[in-house]
PDB file of C-alpha atoms in Angstrom:
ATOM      1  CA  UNK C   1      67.102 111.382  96.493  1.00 47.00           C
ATOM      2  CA  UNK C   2      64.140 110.267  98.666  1.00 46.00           C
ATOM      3  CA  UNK C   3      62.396 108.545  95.506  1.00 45.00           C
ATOM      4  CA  UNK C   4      63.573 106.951  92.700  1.00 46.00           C
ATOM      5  CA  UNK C   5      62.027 105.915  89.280  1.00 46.00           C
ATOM      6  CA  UNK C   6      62.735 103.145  86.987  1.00 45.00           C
ATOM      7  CA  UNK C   7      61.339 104.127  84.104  1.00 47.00           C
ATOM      8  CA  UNK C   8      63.924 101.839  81.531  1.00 47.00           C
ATOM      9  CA  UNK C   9      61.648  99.662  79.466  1.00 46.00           C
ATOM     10  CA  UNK C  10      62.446  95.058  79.657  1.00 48.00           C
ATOM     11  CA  UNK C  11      62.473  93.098  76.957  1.00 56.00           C
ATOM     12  CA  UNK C  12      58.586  92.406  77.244  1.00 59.00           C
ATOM     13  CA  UNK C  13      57.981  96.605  76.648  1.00 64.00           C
ATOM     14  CA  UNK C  14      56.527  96.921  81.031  1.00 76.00           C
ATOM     15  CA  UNK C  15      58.083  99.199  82.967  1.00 79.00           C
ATOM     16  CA  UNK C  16      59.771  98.844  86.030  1.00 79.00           C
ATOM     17  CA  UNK C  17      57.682  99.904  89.632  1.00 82.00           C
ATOM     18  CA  UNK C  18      58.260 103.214  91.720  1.00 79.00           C
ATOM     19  CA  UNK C  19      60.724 102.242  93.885  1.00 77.00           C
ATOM     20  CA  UNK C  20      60.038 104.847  97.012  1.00 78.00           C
ATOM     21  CA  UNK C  21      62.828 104.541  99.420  1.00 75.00           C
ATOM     22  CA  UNK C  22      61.982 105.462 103.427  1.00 80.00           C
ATOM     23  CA  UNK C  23      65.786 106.837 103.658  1.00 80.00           C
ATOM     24  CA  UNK C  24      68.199 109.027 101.594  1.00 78.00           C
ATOM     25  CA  UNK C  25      70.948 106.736 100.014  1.00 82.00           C
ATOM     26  CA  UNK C  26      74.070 107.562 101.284  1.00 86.00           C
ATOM     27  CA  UNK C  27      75.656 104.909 100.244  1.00 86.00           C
ATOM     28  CA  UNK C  28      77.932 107.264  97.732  1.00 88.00           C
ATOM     29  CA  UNK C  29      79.199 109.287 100.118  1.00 91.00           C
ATOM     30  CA  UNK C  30      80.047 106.387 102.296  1.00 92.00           C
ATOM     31  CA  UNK C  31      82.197 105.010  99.776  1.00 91.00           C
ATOM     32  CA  UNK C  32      84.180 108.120  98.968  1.00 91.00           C
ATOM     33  CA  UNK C  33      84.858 108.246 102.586  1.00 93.00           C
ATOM     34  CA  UNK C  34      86.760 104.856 102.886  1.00 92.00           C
ATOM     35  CA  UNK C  35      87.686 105.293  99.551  1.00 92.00           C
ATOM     36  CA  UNK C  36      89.893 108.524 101.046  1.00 93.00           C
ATOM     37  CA  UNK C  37      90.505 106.719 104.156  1.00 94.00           C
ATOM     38  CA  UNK C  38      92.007 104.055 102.587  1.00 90.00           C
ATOM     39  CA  UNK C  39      94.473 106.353 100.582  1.00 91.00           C
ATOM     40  CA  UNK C  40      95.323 108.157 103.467  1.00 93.00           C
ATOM     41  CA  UNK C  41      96.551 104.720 105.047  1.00 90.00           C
ATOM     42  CA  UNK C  42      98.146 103.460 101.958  1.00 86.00           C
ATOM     43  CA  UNK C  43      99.889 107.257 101.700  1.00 89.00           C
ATOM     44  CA  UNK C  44     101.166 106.853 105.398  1.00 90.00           C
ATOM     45  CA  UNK C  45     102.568 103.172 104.968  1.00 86.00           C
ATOM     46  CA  UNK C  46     103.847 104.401 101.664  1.00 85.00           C
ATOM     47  CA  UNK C  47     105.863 107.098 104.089  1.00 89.00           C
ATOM     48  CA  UNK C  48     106.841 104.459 106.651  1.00 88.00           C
ATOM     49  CA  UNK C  49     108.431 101.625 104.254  1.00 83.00           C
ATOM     50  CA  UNK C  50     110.145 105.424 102.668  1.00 87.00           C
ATOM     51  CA  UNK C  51     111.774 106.067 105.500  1.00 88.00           C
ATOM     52  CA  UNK C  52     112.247 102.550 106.840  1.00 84.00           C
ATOM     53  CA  UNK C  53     114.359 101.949 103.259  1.00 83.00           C
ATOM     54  CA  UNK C  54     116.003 105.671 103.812  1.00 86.00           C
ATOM     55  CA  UNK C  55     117.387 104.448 106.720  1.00 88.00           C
ATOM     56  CA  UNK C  56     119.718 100.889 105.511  1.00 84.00           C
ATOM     57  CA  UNK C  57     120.304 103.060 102.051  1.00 85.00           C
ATOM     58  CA  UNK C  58     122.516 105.552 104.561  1.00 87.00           C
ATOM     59  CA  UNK C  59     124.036 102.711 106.137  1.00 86.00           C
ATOM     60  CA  UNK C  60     121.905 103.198 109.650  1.00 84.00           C
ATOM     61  CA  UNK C  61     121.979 107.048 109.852  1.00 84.00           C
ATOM     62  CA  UNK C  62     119.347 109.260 110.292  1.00 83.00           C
ATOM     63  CA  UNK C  63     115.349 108.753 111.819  1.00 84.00           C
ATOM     64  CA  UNK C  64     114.343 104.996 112.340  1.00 86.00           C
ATOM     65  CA  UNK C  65     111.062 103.836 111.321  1.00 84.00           C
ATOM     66  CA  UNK C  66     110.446 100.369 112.210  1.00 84.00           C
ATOM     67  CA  UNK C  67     109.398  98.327 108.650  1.00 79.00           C
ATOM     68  CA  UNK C  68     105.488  99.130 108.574  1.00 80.00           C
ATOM     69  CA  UNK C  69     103.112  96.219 109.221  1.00 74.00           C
ATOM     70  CA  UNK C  70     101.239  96.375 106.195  1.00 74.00           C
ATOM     71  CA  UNK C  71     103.754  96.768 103.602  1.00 70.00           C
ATOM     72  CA  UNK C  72     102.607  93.385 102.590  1.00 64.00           C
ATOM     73  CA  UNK C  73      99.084  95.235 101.387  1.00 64.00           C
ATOM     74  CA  UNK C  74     101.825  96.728  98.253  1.00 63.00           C
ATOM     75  CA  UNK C  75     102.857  93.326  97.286  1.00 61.00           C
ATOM     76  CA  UNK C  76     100.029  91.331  96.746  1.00 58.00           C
ATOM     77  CA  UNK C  77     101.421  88.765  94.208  1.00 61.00           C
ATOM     78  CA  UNK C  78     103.678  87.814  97.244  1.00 61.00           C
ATOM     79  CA  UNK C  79     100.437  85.537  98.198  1.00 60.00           C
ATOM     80  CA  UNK C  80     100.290  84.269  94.975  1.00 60.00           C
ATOM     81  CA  UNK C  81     104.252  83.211  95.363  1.00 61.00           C
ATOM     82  CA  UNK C  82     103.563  81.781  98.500  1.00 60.00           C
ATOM     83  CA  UNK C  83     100.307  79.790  97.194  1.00 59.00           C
ATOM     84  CA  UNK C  84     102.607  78.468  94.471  1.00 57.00           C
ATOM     85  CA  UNK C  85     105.197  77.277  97.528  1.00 57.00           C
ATOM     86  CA  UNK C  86     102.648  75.608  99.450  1.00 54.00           C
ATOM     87  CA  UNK C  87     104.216  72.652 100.677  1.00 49.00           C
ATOM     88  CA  UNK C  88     107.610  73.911 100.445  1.00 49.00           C
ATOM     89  CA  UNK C  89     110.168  75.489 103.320  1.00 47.00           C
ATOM     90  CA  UNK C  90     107.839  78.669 105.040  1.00 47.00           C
ATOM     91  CA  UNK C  91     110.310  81.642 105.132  1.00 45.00           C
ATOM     92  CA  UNK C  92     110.371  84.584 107.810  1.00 44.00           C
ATOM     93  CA  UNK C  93     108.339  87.301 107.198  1.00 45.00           C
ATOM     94  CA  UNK C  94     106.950  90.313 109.264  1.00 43.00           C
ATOM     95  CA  UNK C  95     103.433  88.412 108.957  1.00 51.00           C
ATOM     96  CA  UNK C  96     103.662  84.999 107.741  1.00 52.00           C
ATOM     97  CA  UNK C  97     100.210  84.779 106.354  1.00 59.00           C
ATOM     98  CA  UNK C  98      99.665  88.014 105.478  1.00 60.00           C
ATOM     99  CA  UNK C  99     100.316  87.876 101.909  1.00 63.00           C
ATOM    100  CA  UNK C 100      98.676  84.900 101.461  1.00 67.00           C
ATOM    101  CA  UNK C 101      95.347  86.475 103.593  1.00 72.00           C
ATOM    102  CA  UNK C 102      95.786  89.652 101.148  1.00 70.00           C
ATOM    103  CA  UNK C 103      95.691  87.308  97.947  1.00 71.00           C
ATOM    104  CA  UNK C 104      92.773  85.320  99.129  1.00 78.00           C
ATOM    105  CA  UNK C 105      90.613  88.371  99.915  1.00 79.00           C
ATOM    106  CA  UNK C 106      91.738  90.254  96.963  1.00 77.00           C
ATOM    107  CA  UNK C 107      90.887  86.878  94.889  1.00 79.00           C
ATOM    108  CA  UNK C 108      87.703  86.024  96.541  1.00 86.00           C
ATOM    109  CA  UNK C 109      86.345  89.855  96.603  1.00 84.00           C
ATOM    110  CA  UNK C 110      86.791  89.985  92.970  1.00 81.00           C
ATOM    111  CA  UNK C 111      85.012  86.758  92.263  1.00 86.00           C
ATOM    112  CA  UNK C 112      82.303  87.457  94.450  1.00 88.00           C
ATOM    113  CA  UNK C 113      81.410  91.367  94.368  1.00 86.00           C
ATOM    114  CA  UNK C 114      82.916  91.803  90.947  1.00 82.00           C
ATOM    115  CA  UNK C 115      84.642  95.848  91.313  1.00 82.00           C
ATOM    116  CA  UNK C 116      84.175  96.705  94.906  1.00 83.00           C
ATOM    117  CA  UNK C 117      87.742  96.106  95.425  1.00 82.00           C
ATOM    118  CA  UNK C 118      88.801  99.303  92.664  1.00 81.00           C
ATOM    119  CA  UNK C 119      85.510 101.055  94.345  1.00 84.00           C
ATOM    120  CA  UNK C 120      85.582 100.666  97.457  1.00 85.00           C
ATOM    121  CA  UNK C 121      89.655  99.934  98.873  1.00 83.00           C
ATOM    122  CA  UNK C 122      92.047 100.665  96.276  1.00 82.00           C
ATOM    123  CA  UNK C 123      93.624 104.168  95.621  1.00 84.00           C
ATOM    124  CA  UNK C 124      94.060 103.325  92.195  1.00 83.00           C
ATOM    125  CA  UNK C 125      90.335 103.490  91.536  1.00 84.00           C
ATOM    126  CA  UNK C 126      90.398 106.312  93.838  1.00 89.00           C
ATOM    127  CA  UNK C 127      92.737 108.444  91.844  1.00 88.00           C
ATOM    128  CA  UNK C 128      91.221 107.045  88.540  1.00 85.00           C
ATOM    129  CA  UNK C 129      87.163 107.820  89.124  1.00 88.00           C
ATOM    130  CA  UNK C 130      88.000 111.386  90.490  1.00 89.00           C
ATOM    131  CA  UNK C 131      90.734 112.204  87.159  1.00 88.00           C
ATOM    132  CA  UNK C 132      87.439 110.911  85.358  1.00 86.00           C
ATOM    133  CA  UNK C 133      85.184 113.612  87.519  1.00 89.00           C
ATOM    134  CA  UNK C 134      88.041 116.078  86.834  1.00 91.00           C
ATOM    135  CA  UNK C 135      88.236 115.653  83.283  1.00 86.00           C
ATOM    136  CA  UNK C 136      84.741 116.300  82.929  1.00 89.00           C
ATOM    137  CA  UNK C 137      84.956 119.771  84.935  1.00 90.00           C
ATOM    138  CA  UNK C 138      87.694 120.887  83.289  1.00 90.00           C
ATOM    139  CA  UNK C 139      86.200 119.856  79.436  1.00 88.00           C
ATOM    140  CA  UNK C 140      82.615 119.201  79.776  1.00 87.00           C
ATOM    141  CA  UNK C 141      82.828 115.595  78.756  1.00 83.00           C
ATOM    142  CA  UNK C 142      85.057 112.511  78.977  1.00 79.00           C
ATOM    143  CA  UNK C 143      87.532 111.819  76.268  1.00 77.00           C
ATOM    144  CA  UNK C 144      87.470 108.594  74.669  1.00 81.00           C
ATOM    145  CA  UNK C 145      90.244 106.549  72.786  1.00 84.00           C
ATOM    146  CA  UNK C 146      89.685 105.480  69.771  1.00 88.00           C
ATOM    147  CA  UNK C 147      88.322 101.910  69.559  1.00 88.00           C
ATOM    148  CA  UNK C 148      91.772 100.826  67.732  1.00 90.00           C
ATOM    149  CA  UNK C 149      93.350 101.593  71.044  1.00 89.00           C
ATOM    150  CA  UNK C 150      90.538 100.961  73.838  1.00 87.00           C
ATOM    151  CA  UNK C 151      90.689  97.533  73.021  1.00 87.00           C
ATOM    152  CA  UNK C 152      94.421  96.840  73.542  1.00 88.00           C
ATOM    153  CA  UNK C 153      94.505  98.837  76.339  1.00 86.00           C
ATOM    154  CA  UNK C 154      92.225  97.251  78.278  1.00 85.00           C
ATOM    155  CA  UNK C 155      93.618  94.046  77.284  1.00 86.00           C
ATOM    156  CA  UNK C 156      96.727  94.869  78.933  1.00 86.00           C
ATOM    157  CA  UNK C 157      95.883  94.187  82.482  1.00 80.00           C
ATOM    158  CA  UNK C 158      95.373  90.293  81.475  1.00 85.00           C
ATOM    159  CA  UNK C 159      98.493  90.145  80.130  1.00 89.00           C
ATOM    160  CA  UNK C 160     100.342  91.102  82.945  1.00 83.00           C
ATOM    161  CA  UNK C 161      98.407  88.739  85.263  1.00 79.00           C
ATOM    162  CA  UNK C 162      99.242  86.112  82.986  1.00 86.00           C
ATOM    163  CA  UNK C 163     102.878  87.194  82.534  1.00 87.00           C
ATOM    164  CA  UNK C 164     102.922  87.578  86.508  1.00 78.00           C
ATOM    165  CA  UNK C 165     101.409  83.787  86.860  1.00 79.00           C
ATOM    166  CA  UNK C 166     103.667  82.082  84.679  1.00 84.00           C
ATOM    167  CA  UNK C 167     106.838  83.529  85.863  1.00 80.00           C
ATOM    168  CA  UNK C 168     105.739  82.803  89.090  1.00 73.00           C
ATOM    169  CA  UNK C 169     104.393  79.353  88.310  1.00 76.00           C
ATOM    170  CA  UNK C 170     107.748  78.240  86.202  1.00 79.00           C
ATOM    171  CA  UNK C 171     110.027  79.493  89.555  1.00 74.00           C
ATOM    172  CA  UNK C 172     111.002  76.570  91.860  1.00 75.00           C
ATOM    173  CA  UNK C 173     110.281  76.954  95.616  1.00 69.00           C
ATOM    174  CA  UNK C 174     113.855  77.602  96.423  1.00 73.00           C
ATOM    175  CA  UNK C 175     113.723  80.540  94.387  1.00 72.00           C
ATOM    176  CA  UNK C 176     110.138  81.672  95.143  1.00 68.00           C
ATOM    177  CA  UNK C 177     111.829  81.652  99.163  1.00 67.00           C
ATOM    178  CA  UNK C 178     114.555  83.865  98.191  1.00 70.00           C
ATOM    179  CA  UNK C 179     112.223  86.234  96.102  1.00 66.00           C
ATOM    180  CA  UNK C 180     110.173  85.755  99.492  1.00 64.00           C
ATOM    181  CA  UNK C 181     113.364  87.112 101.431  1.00 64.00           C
ATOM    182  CA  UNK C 182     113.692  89.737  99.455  1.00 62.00           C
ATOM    183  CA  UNK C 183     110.548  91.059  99.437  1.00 58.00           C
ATOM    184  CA  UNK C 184     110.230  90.468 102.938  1.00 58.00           C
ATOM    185  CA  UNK C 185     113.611  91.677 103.986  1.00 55.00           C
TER     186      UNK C 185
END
């Protein structure tokens, strides 16, 4: 992948120069590594806060695993319930701002780089582009819904967002602090 053409036609009918780069890209295989780094790490916190919970559901018996660091990175919309207390009583937490932090970043990532959250950090997009690669080993193509169902279906993740910020938004700070303690606990 030393060279690469452009040979898509603009609007005016020119074509696009011979872009000749001095480097391979490797800018692909870069990503797929922190892509599968960043599972890893969210597959050994997930086995932490397992055993960590484990541990109080048998009343204190068995292995102890202190309550991993970055559970907070699983509960994002905690940031967003702390955003909404701003102002209010702070509650305890393992990392005070570290909600908050994650929903900034997450928040400002999206708005500025658009999907290198999915393609670059989160599993999710992980798991999803290589079930895509998969399902084009294993059939030759890609299946694709019907446009009756696309459409609601990708809908769906607005939805939720808004369901998440008006629940959230309605809740008074008194009982954002005990959802806080809670998910913090």
């Amino acid at each position: 992948m030393g060279t690469r053409t452009a040979a898509v036609n603009s609007l005016s009918g020119e074509k696009k120069q011979l872009v000749r780069r001095i480097a391979p890209d490797r800018s692909q295989q870069i990503r797929q590594v922190v892509q599968w780094l960043f599972v890893a790490l969210n597959g050994w916190l997930g086995i932490q806060f397992y055993l960590w919970a484990r541990y109080f559901e048998r009343g204190g018996v068995g292995l102890y695993m202190p309550r991993p660091a970055g559970a907070e990175g699983w509960l994002p919309i905690a940031g967003l319930m702390k955003l909404q207390m701003a102002g209010g009583h702070r509650e305890r937490a393992a990392h005070p701002s570290g909600c908050m932090f994650l929903f900034i970043a997450f928040l400002l990532m999206s708005l500025f780089l658009k999907k290198a959250f999915c393609s670059w950090l989160c599993p999710v997009g992980t798991l999803s582009e290589n079930l895509w690669k998969l399902g084009r080993k294993i059939f030759g193509r890609n299946l694709h819904l019907p446009r009756w169902a696309d459409l609601p279906l990708r809908g769906l993740k607005y939805v939720l967002l808004g369901f998440f910020v008006f629940v959230i938004g309605a809740m008074s700070a008194e009982a954002i602090g005990i959802s806080c303690r809670l998910l913090m606990a």
